[in-house]
Structure formats: structure tokens, C-alpha cells
mmCIF file of C-alpha atoms and ligand atoms in Angstrom:
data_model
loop_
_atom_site.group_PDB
_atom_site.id
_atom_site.type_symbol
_atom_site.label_atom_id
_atom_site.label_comp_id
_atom_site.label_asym_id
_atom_site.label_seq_id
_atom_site.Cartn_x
_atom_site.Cartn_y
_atom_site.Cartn_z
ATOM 1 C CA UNK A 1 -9.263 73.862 -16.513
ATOM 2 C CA UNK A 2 -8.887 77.314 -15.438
ATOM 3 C CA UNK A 3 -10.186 78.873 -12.268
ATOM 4 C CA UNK A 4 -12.630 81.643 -13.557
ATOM 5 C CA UNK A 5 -14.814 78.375 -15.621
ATOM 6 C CA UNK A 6 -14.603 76.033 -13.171
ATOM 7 C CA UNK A 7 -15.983 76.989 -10.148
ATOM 8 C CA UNK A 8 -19.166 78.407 -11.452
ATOM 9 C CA UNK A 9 -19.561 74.799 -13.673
ATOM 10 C CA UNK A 10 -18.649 72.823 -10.354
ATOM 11 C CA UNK A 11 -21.632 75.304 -8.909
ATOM 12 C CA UNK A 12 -24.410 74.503 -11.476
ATOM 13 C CA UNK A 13 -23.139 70.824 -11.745
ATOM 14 C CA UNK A 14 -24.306 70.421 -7.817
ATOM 15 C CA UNK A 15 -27.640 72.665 -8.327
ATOM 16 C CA UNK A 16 -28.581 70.192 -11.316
ATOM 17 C CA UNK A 17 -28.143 67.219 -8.890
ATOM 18 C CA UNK A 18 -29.751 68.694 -6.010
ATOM 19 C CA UNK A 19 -32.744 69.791 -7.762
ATOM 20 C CA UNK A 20 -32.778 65.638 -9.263
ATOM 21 C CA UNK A 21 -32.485 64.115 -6.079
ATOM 22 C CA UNK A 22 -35.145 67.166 -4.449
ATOM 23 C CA UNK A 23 -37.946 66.611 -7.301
ATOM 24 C CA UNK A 24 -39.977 63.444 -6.194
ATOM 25 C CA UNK A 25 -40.083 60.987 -9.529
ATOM 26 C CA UNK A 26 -43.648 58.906 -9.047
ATOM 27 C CA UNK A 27 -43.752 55.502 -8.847
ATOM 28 C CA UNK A 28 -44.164 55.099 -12.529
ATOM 29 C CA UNK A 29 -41.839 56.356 -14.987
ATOM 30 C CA UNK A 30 -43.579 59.561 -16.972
ATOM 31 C CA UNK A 31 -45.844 58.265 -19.829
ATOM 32 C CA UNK A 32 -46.791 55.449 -18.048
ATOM 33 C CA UNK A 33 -49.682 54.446 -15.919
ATOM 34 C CA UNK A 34 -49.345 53.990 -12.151
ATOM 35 C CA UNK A 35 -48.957 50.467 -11.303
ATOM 36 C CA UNK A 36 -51.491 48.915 -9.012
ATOM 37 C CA UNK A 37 -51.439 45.453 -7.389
ATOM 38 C CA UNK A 38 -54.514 43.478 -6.646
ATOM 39 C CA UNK A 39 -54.249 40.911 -3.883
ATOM 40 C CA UNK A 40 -57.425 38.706 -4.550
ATOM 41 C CA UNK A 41 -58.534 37.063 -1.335
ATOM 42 C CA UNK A 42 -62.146 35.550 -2.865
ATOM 43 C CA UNK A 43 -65.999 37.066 -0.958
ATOM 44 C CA UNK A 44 -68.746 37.582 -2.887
ATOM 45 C CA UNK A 45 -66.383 39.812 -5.560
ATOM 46 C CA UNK A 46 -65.633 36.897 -6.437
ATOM 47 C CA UNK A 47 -68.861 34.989 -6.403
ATOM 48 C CA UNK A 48 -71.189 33.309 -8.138
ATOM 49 C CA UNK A 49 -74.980 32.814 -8.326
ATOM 50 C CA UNK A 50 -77.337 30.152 -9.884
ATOM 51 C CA UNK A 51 -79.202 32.907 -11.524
ATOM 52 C CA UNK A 52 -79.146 36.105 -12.612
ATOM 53 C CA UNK A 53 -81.389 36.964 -9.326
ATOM 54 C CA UNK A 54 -79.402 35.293 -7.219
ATOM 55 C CA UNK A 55 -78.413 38.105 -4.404
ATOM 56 C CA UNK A 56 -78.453 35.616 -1.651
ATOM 57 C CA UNK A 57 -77.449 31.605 -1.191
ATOM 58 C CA UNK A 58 -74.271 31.959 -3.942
ATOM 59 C CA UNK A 59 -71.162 30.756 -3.963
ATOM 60 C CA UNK A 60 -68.645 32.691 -2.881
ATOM 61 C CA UNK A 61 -64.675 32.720 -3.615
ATOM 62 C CA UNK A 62 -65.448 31.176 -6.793
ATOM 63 C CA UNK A 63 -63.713 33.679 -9.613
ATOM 64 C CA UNK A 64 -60.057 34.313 -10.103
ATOM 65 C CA UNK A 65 -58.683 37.477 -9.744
ATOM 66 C CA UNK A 66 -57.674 37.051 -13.890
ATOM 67 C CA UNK A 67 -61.695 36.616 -13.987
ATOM 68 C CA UNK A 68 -62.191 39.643 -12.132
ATOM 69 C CA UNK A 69 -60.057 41.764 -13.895
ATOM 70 C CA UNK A 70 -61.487 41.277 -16.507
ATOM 71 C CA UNK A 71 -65.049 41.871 -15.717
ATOM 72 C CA UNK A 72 -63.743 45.584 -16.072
ATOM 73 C CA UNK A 73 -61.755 46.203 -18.961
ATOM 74 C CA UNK A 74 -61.932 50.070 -18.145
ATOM 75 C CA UNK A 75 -59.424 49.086 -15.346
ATOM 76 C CA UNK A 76 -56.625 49.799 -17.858
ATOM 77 C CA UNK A 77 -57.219 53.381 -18.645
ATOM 78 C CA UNK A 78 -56.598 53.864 -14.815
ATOM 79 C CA UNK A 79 -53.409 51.475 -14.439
ATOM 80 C CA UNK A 80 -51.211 49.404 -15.179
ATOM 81 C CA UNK A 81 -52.842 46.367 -13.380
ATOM 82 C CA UNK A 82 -51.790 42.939 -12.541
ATOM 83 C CA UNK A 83 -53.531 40.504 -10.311
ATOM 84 C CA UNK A 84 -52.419 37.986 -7.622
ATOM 85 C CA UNK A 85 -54.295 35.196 -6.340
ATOM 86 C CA UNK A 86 -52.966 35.673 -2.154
ATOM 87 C CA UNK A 87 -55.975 33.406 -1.198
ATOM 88 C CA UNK A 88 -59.583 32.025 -2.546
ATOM 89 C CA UNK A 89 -62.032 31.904 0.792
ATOM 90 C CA UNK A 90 -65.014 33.451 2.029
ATOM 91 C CA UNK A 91 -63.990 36.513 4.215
ATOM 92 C CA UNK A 92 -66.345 34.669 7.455
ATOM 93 C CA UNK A 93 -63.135 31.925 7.253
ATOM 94 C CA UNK A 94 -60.005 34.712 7.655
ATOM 95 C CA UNK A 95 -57.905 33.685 10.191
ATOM 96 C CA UNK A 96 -54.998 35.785 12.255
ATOM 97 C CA UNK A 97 -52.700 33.691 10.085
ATOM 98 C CA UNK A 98 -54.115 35.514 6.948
ATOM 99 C CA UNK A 99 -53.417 38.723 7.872
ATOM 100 C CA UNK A 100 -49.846 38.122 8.942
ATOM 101 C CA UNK A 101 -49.541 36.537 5.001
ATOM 102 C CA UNK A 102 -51.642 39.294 3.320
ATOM 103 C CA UNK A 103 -49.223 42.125 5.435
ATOM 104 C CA UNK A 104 -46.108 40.646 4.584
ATOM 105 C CA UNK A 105 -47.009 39.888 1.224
ATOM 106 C CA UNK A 106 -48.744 44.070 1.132
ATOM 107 C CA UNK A 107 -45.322 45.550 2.679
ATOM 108 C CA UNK A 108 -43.250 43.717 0.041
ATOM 109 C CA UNK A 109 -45.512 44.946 -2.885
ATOM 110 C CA UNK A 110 -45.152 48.364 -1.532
ATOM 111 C CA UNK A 111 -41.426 48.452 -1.022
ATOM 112 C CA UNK A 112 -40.958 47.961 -4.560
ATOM 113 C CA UNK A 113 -40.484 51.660 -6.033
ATOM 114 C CA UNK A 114 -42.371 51.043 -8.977
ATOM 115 C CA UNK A 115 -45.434 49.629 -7.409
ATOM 116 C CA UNK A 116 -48.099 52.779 -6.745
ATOM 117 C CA UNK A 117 -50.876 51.251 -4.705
ATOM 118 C CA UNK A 118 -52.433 47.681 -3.700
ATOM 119 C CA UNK A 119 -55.892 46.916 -3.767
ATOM 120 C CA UNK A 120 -57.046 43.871 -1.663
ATOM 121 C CA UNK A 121 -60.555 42.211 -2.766
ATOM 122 C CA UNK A 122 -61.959 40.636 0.240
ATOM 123 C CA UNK A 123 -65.415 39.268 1.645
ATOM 124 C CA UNK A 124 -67.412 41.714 3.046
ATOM 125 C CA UNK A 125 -67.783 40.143 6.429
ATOM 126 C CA UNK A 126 -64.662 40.260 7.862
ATOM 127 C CA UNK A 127 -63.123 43.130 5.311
ATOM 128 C CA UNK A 128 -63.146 45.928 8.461
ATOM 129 C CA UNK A 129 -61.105 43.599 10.331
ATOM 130 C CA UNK A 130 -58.590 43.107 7.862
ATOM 131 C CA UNK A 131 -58.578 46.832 6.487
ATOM 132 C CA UNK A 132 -58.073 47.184 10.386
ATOM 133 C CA UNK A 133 -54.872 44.735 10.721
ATOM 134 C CA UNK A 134 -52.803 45.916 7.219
ATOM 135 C CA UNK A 135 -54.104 49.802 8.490
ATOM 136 C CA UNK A 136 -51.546 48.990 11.707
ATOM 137 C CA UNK A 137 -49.281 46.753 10.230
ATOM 138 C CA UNK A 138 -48.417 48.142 6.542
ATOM 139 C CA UNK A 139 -45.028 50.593 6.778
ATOM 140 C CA UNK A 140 -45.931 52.693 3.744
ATOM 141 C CA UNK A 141 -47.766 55.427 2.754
ATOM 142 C CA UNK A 142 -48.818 54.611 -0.345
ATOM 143 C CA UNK A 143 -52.512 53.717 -1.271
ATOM 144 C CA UNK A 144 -53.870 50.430 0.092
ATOM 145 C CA UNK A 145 -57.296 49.807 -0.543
ATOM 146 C CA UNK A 146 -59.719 47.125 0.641
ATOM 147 C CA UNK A 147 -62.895 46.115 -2.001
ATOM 148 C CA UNK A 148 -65.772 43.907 -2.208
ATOM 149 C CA UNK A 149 -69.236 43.612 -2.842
ATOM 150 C CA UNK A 150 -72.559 42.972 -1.523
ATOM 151 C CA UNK A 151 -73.632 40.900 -4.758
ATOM 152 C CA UNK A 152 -72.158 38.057 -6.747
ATOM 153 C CA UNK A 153 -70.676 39.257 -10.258
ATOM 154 C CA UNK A 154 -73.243 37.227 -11.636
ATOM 155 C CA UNK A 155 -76.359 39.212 -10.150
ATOM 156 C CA UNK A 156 -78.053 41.758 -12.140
ATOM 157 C CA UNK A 157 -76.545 45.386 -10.804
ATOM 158 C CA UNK A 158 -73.495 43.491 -9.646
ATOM 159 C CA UNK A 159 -71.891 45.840 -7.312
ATOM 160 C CA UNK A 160 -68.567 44.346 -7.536
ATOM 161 C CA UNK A 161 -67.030 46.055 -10.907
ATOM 162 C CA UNK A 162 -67.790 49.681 -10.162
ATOM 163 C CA UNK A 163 -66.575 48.595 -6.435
ATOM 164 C CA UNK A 164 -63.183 47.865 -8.073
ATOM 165 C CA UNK A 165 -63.525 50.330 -10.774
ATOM 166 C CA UNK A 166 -63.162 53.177 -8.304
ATOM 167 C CA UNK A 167 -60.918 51.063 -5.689
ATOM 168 C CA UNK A 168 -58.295 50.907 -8.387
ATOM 169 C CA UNK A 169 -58.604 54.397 -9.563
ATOM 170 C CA UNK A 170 -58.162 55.163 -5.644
ATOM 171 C CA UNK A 171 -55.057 53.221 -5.424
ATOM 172 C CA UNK A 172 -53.677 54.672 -8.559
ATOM 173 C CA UNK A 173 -54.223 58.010 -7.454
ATOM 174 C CA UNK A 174 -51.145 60.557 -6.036
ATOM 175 C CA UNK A 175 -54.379 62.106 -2.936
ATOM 176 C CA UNK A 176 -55.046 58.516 -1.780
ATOM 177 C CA UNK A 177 -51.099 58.770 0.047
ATOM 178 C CA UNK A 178 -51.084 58.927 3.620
ATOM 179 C CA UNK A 179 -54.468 58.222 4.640
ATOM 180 C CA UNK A 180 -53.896 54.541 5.646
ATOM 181 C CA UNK A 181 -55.397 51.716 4.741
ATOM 182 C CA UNK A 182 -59.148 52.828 2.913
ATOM 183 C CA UNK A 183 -62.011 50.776 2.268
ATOM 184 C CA UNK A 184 -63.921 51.723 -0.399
ATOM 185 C CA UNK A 185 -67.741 50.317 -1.425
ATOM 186 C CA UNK A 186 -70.294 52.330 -2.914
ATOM 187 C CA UNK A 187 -68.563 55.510 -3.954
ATOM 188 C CA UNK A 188 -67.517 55.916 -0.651
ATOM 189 C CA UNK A 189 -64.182 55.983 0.841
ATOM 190 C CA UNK A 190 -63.755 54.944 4.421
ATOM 191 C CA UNK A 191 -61.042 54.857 7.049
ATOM 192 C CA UNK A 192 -60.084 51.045 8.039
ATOM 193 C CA UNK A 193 -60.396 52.576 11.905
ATOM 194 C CA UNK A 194 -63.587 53.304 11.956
ATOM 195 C CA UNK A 195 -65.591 51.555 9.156
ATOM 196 C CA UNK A 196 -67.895 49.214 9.695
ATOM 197 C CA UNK A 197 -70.872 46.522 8.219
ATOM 198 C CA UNK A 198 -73.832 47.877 9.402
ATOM 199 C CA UNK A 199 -76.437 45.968 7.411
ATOM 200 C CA UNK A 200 -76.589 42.205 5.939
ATOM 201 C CA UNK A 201 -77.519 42.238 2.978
ATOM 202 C CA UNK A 202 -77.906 45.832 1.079
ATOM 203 C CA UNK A 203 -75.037 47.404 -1.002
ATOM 204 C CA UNK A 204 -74.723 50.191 1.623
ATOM 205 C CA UNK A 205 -73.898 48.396 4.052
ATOM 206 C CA UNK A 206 -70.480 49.773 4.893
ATOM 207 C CA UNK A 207 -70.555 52.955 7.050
ATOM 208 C CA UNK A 208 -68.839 55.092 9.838
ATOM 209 C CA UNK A 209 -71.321 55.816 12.341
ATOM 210 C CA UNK A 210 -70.991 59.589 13.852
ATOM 211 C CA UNK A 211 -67.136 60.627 12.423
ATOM 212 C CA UNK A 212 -68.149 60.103 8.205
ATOM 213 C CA UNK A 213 -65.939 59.053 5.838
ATOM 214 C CA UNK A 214 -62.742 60.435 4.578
ATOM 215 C CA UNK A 215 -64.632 61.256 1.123
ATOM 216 C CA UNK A 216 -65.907 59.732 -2.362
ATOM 217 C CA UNK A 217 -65.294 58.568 -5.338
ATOM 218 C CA UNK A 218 -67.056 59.797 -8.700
ATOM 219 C CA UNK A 219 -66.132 59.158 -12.104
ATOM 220 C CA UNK A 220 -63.024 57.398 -11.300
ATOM 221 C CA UNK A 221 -61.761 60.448 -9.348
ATOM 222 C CA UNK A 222 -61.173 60.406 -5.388
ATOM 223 C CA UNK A 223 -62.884 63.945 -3.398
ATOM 224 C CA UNK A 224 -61.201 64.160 0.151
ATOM 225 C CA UNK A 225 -62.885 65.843 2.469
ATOM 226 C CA UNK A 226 -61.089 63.922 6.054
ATOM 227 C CA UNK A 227 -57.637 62.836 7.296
ATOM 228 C CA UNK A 228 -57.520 60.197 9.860
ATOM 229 C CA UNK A 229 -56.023 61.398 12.951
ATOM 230 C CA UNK A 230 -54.989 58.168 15.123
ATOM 231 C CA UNK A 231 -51.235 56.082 14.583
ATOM 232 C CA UNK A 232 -51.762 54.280 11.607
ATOM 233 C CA UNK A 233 -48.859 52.346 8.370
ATOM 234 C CA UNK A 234 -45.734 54.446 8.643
ATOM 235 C CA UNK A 235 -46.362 56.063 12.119
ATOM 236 C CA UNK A 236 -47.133 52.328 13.258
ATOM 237 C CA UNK A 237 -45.111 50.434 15.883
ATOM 238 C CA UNK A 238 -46.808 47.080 14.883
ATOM 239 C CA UNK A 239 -44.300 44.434 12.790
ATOM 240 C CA UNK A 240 -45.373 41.213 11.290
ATOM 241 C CA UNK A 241 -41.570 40.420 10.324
ATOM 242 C CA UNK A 242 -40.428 37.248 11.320
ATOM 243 C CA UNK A 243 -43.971 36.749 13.411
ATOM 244 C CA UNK A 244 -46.285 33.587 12.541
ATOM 245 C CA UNK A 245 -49.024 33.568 15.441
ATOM 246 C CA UNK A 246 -50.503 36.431 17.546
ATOM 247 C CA UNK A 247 -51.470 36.109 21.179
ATOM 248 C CA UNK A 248 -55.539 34.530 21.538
ATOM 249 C CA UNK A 249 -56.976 37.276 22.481
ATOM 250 C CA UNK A 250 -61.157 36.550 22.698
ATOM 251 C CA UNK A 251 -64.522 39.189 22.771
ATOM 252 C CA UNK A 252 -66.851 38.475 25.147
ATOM 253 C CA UNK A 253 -70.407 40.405 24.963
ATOM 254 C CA UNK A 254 -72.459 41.233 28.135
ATOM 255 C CA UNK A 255 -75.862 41.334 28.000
ATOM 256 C CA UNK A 256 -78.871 40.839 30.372
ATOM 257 C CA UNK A 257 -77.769 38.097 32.866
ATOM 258 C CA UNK A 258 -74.325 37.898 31.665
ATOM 259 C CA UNK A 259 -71.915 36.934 34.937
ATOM 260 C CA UNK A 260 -68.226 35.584 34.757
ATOM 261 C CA UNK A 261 -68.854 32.391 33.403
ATOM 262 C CA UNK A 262 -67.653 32.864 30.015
ATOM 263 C CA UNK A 263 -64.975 34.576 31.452
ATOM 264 C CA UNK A 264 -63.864 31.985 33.001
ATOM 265 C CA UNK A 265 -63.865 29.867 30.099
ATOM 266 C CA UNK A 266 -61.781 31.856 28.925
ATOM 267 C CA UNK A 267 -59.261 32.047 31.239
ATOM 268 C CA UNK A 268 -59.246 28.326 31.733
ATOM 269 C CA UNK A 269 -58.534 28.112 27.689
ATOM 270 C CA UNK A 270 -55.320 30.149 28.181
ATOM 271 C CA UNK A 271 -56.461 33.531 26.158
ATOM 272 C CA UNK A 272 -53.832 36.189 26.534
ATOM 273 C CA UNK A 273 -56.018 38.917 26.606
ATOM 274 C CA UNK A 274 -60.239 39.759 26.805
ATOM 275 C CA UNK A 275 -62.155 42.631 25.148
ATOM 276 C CA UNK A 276 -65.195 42.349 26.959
ATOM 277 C CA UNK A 277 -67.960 44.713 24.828
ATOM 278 C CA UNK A 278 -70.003 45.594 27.948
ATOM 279 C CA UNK A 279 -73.402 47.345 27.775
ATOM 280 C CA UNK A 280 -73.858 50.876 27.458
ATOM 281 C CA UNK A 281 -70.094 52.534 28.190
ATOM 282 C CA UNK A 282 -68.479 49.400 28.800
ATOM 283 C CA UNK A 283 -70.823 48.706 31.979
ATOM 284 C CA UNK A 284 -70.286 45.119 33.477
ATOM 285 C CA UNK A 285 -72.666 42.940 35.499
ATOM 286 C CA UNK A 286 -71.475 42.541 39.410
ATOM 287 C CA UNK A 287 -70.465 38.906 37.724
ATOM 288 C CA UNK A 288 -68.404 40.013 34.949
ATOM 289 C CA UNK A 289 -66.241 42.836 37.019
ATOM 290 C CA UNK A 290 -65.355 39.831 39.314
ATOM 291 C CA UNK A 291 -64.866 37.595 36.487
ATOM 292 C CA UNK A 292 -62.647 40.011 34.760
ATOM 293 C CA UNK A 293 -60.602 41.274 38.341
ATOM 294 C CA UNK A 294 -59.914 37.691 38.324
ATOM 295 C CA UNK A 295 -58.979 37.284 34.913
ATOM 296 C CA UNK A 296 -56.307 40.860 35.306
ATOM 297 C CA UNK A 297 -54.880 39.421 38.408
ATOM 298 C CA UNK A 298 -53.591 36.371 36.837
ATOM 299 C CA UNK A 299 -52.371 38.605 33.715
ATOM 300 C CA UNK A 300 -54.749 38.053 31.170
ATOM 301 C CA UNK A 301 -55.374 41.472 29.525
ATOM 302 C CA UNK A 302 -58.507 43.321 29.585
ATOM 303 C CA UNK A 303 -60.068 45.804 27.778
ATOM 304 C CA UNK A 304 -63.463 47.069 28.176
ATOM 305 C CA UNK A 305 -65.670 48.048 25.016
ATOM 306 C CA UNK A 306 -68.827 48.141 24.264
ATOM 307 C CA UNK A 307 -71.811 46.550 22.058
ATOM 308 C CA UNK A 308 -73.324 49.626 21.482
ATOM 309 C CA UNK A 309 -71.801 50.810 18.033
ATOM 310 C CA UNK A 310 -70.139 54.306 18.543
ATOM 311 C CA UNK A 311 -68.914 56.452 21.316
ATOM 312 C CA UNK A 312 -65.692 56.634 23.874
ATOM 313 C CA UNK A 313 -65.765 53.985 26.734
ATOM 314 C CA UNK A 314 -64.336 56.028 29.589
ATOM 315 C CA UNK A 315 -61.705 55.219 31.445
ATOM 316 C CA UNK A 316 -61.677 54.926 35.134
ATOM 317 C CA UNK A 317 -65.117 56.587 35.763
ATOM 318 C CA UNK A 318 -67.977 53.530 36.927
ATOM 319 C CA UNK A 319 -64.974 51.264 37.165
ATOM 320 C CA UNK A 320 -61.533 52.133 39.088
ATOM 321 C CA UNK A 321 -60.006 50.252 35.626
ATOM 322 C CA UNK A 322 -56.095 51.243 36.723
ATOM 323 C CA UNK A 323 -57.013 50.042 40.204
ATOM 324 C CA UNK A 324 -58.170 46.740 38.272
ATOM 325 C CA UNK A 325 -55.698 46.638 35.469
ATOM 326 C CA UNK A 326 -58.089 47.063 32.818
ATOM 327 C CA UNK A 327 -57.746 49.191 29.413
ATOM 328 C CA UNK A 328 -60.422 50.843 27.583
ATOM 329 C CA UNK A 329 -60.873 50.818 23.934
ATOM 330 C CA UNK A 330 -61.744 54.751 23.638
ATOM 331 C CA UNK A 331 -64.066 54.430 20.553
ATOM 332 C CA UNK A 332 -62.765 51.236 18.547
ATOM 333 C CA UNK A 333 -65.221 48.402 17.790
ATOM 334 C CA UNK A 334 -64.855 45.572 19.757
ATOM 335 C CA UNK A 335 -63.778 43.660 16.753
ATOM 336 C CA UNK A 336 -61.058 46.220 16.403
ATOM 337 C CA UNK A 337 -60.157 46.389 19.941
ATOM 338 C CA UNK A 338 -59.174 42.532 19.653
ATOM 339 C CA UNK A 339 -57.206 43.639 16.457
ATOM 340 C CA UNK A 340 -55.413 46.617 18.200
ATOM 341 C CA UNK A 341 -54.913 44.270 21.706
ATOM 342 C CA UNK A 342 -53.451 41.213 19.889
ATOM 343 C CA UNK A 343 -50.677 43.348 18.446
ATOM 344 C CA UNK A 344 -50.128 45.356 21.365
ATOM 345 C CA UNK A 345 -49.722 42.182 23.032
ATOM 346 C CA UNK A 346 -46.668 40.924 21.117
ATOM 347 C CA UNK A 347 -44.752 44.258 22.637
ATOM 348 C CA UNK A 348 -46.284 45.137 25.875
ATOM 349 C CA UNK A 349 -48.051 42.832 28.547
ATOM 350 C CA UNK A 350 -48.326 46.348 31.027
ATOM 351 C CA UNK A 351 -51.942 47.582 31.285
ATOM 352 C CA UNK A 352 -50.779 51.094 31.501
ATOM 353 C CA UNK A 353 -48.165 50.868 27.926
ATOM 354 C CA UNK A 354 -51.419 48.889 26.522
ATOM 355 C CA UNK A 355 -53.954 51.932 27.632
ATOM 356 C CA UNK A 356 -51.153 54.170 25.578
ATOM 357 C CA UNK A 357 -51.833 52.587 22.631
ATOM 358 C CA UNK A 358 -55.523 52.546 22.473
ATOM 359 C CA UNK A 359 -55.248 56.211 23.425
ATOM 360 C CA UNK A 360 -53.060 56.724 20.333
ATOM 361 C CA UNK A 361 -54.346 54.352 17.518
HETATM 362 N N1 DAS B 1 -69.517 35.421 3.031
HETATM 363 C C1 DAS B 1 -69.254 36.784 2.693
HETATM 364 C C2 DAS B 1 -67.758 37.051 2.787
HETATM 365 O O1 DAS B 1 -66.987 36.377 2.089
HETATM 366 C C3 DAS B 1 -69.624 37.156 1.309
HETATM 367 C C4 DAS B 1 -69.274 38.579 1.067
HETATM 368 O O2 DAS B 1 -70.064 39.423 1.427
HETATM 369 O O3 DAS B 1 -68.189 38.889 0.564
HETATM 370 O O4 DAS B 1 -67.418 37.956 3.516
#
């Protein structure tokens, strides 16, 4: 081949395969639908009433996730969507050992290149807590969203379908990348940090007291209007590889007349670590502080909270906490303190490396 046509062919033949391997294919092949994954863990998406009326006393965890699915046959025009049966209980029952299977079993989903987004149905009462876990323990950025519902499928004005409805057009969709782990319920869309249940029993229930949610959902389309700032999936230390326990880590609540009793019981059960939700910002009782000095000095780990719903606990200004050993949760639910403390505990036992990580997830 002679020189004057080769070079310039050699020159376009490496632009053409730069610009392939530069252009990001999706995770569906053109023409297709994005594939979605839903991990069907049982709750009240999945439950059933004696009557039509029925909004309280059903069953829950009763429907498959095949039953589910197709309760909304409008799911197709958003993906291509296949269900998976991880586990069939109400949400109050979820157990450490759940989350480590629902992770592993998230990550693998997600590793596959054709795979878009998961979607994890899930009782209501423990769904923050598990949005929480997968939001620190999935390395991906792809969509992963957590859905349930306040009524049984069975109820009149069932909650549940448009619940999944827009949770799978959320999963399916290129803007719900990189945001973590979402819940969404009731057209909202809410960071796994910060979202909580604030009510028993009505359908908008789930909310994120001062900060808001990350956006909505109408129509099937997602409307971002927040990125969450803290570590979360990809930027996550946090591995559930090879791992099938966590370190017992309990809350404790203060309240008027708490001392260190239950502390104690603690200890004396062998917890590794104690996020006491104190009153106020994480104020304890004379009783408590000595109950918890005690606890730090024999190297149980201790992180104040508090019960009161929203705002920083701050460090080292009522109590001398480095003096003591103790961590503060900065603004994390005590529920997700525990989360955040039983997975710092399987790579740090140092108050000062655990502070680091509450002031950075
Ligand atoms: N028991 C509740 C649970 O499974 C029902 C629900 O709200 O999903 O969390």
C-alpha cells in the first residue's frame, strides 16, 4: 500500500475507533427499552385486604412480584421489566442479614451492562433503613429505587401501582444516575439519607423534614430539582463482599428519667457499638453520660443522636465527646446512625476515623 493512502486511512481508522469507544452506548441496545429489575421483598405492595375497605388489619407479603407486575400493565411502555422474588416478609421483620442478601444480590444486577436500573418493593416500615444500607453499600451509579405503599393492592385507591408506575419509570430513566439510592412514594422522589416515615397510616407518609426532596415524578417523567451531597454507591467505602454478619450495634432513647441502666444492658449483652438518640441535641441525663463513659472506655462505640427528628447534634460542645470517645451523628436519624455505625464498624473501631465518616456520609 503506498505511503501517500495509507497514513491518512491509518488516521481516520483510529478517529472512527476513538469516537466508538468515547460515545457512551446505554445500557440497552438502541430500539429497545431500558431494562429494569425488580427485587420484590413483600410490605403492604404486596398485600392483601378482606375487603375492598380494608386500609388497615391486611395481610401483608402476600402477592408475588409476577402478581404485582401485573397489576400495571403500563409498566411495559416504560421497560423492559422482569421480576425477582429476593424475599416475601413484612418490612417490620428485615433483618441485617437481608440487607447484606438484597446488596449483593443489587451490585450483581447492576454489574451486568445491560441491566439499567433496579427497583426494590419493600414494606414501608423499615424501607428508609434499607434505602439507607444499599444507598452505602451499592458500587454503581445507576438508578436504584426503593417502592411501597401505604395500602394493600386490594384497597380502593391502592397506592401501590402508581407507586411502582413512577418507581420504574425512575429507574428506567438516563437523570435518575448518580443520585444514590431514591425512594420514591407519592410522586415524590427522596434521598435514602434523609427520608423518613413520618406518619402511620396516610399515603404521605414519607418525607424529608427541613432539606426536601431531590424532586418528583409526573406522568411517568422524573423533575430534579436536588443532588445529594454526602458519600454515597460509587464514592462508598462500605463492602458487603464476602461479609455475612455486621457488628450489634443497638439505639437507646433518653427520655425523662432515663439513667445508664439500659446502657448497661447493653454492654453486658456484648453490643459493639451504641447510638444513644438523646433529647434535644443529643443531651444525656447525668446517668446516661456515665453509663456511656463507661460503655467508651471498655470500647463499645458511641454515637450520640437525637429523638428529635432533624437538625446537627454538635460535636464536642455540652459534652467534651473526643475527651469521652464519643461520635456524633451530625444530622442522620438515629435509625440511620446505627446503619452508618454498623458498617463503619467492620473497618474502623477508632472514635476519631468513625467521627470521619459521619462527617462525610
Ligand atoms: N408492615 C408494613 C411493612 O411491611 C406494611 C407496609 O407498610 O408495607 O413495612
Amino acid at each position: 500500500m503506498n505511503q501517500n493512502f495509507c497514513r491518512p486511512f491509518l488516521l481516520f481508522t483510529a478517529m472512527l475507533l476513538t469516537a466508538i469507544t468515547l460515545v457512551p452506548f446505554p445500557a440497552h441496545s438502541a430500539g429497545h427499552k431500558p431494562r429494569v429489575v425488580v427485587l420484590a421483598t413483600g410490605g403492604t405492595i404486596a398485600g392483601s385486604g378482606a375487603s375492598e375497605t380494608t386500609t388497615v388489619g391486611y395481610k401483608a407479603a402476600v402477592f408475588s412480584v409476577d402478581h404485582i407486575l401485573r397489576s400495571v400493565p403500563s409498566l411495559k411502555e416504560l421497560a423492559d421489566v422482569r421480576g425477582e422474588q429476593i424475599f416475601q416478609i413484612a418490612s417490620e421483620n428485615i433483618t441485617p442479614a437481608h440487607w447484606l442478601t438484597l446488596s449483593r444480590r443489587v451490585n450483581a444486577l447492576l454489574a451486568d451492562k445491560e441491566v439499567h436500573g433496579v427497583v426494590v418493593t419493600h414494606g414501608t416500615d423499615t424501607m428508609e433503613e434499607t434505602a439507607y444500607f444499599l444507598h452505602l453499600t451499592v458500587h454503581s451509579d445507576k438508578p436504584v429505587v426503593l417502592v411501597g405503599s401505604m395500602r394493600p393492592g386490594t384497597a380502593i385507591s391502592a397506592d401501590g401501582p402508581i407507586n411502582l408506575y413512577n418507581a420504574v419509570a425512575l429507574a428506567a430513566s438516563p437523570s435518575g444516575a448518580g443520585r444514590g439510592v431514591m425512594v420514591v412514594m407519592n410522586d415524590r422522589i427522596s434521598s435514602a439519607r434523609e427520608v423518613t416515615k413520618t406518619n402511620t397510616f396516610t399515603a404521605d407518609t414519607f418525607k424529608t423534614h427541613d432539606l426536601g426532596e431531590l424532586g418528583y415524578l409526573q406522568a411517568g417523567k422524573p423533575y430534579f430539582y436536588r443532588m445529594p451531597v454526602r458519600r454515597h454507591t460509587s464514592n462508598s467505602i462500605f463492602s458487603v463482599d464476602n461479609r455475612e454478619s455486621l457488628p450489634a450495634v443497638e439505639i437507646l432513647l433518653g427520655y425523662g428519667g432515663s439513667g445508664r441502666e439500659q446502657i448497661d444492658r447493653a454492654v453486658a449483652a456484648g453490643v459493639k457499638g451504641i447510638v444513644f438518640a438523646g433529647t434535644g441535641n443529643g443531651s444525656l441525663s447525668v446517668g446516661a453520660l456515665a453509663g456511656l463513659s463507661a460503655a467508651a472506655a471498655k470500647g463499645v462505640a458511641v454515637v450520640r443522636a437525637s429523638r428529635v427528628g432533624s437538625g446537627i447534634v454538635t460535636h464536642n460542645a455540652d459534652i467534651a465527646d473526643d475527651t469521652l470517645g464519643f461520635c456524633t451523628s451530625d444530622n442522620l436519624l438515629p435509625q440511620k446512625a446505627r446503619i452508618l455505625l454498623m458498617l463503619g464498624l467492620t473497618v474502623t473501631g477508632a472514635p476519631d476515623r468513625l467521627q470521619n465518616l459521619f462527617d462525610s456520609y
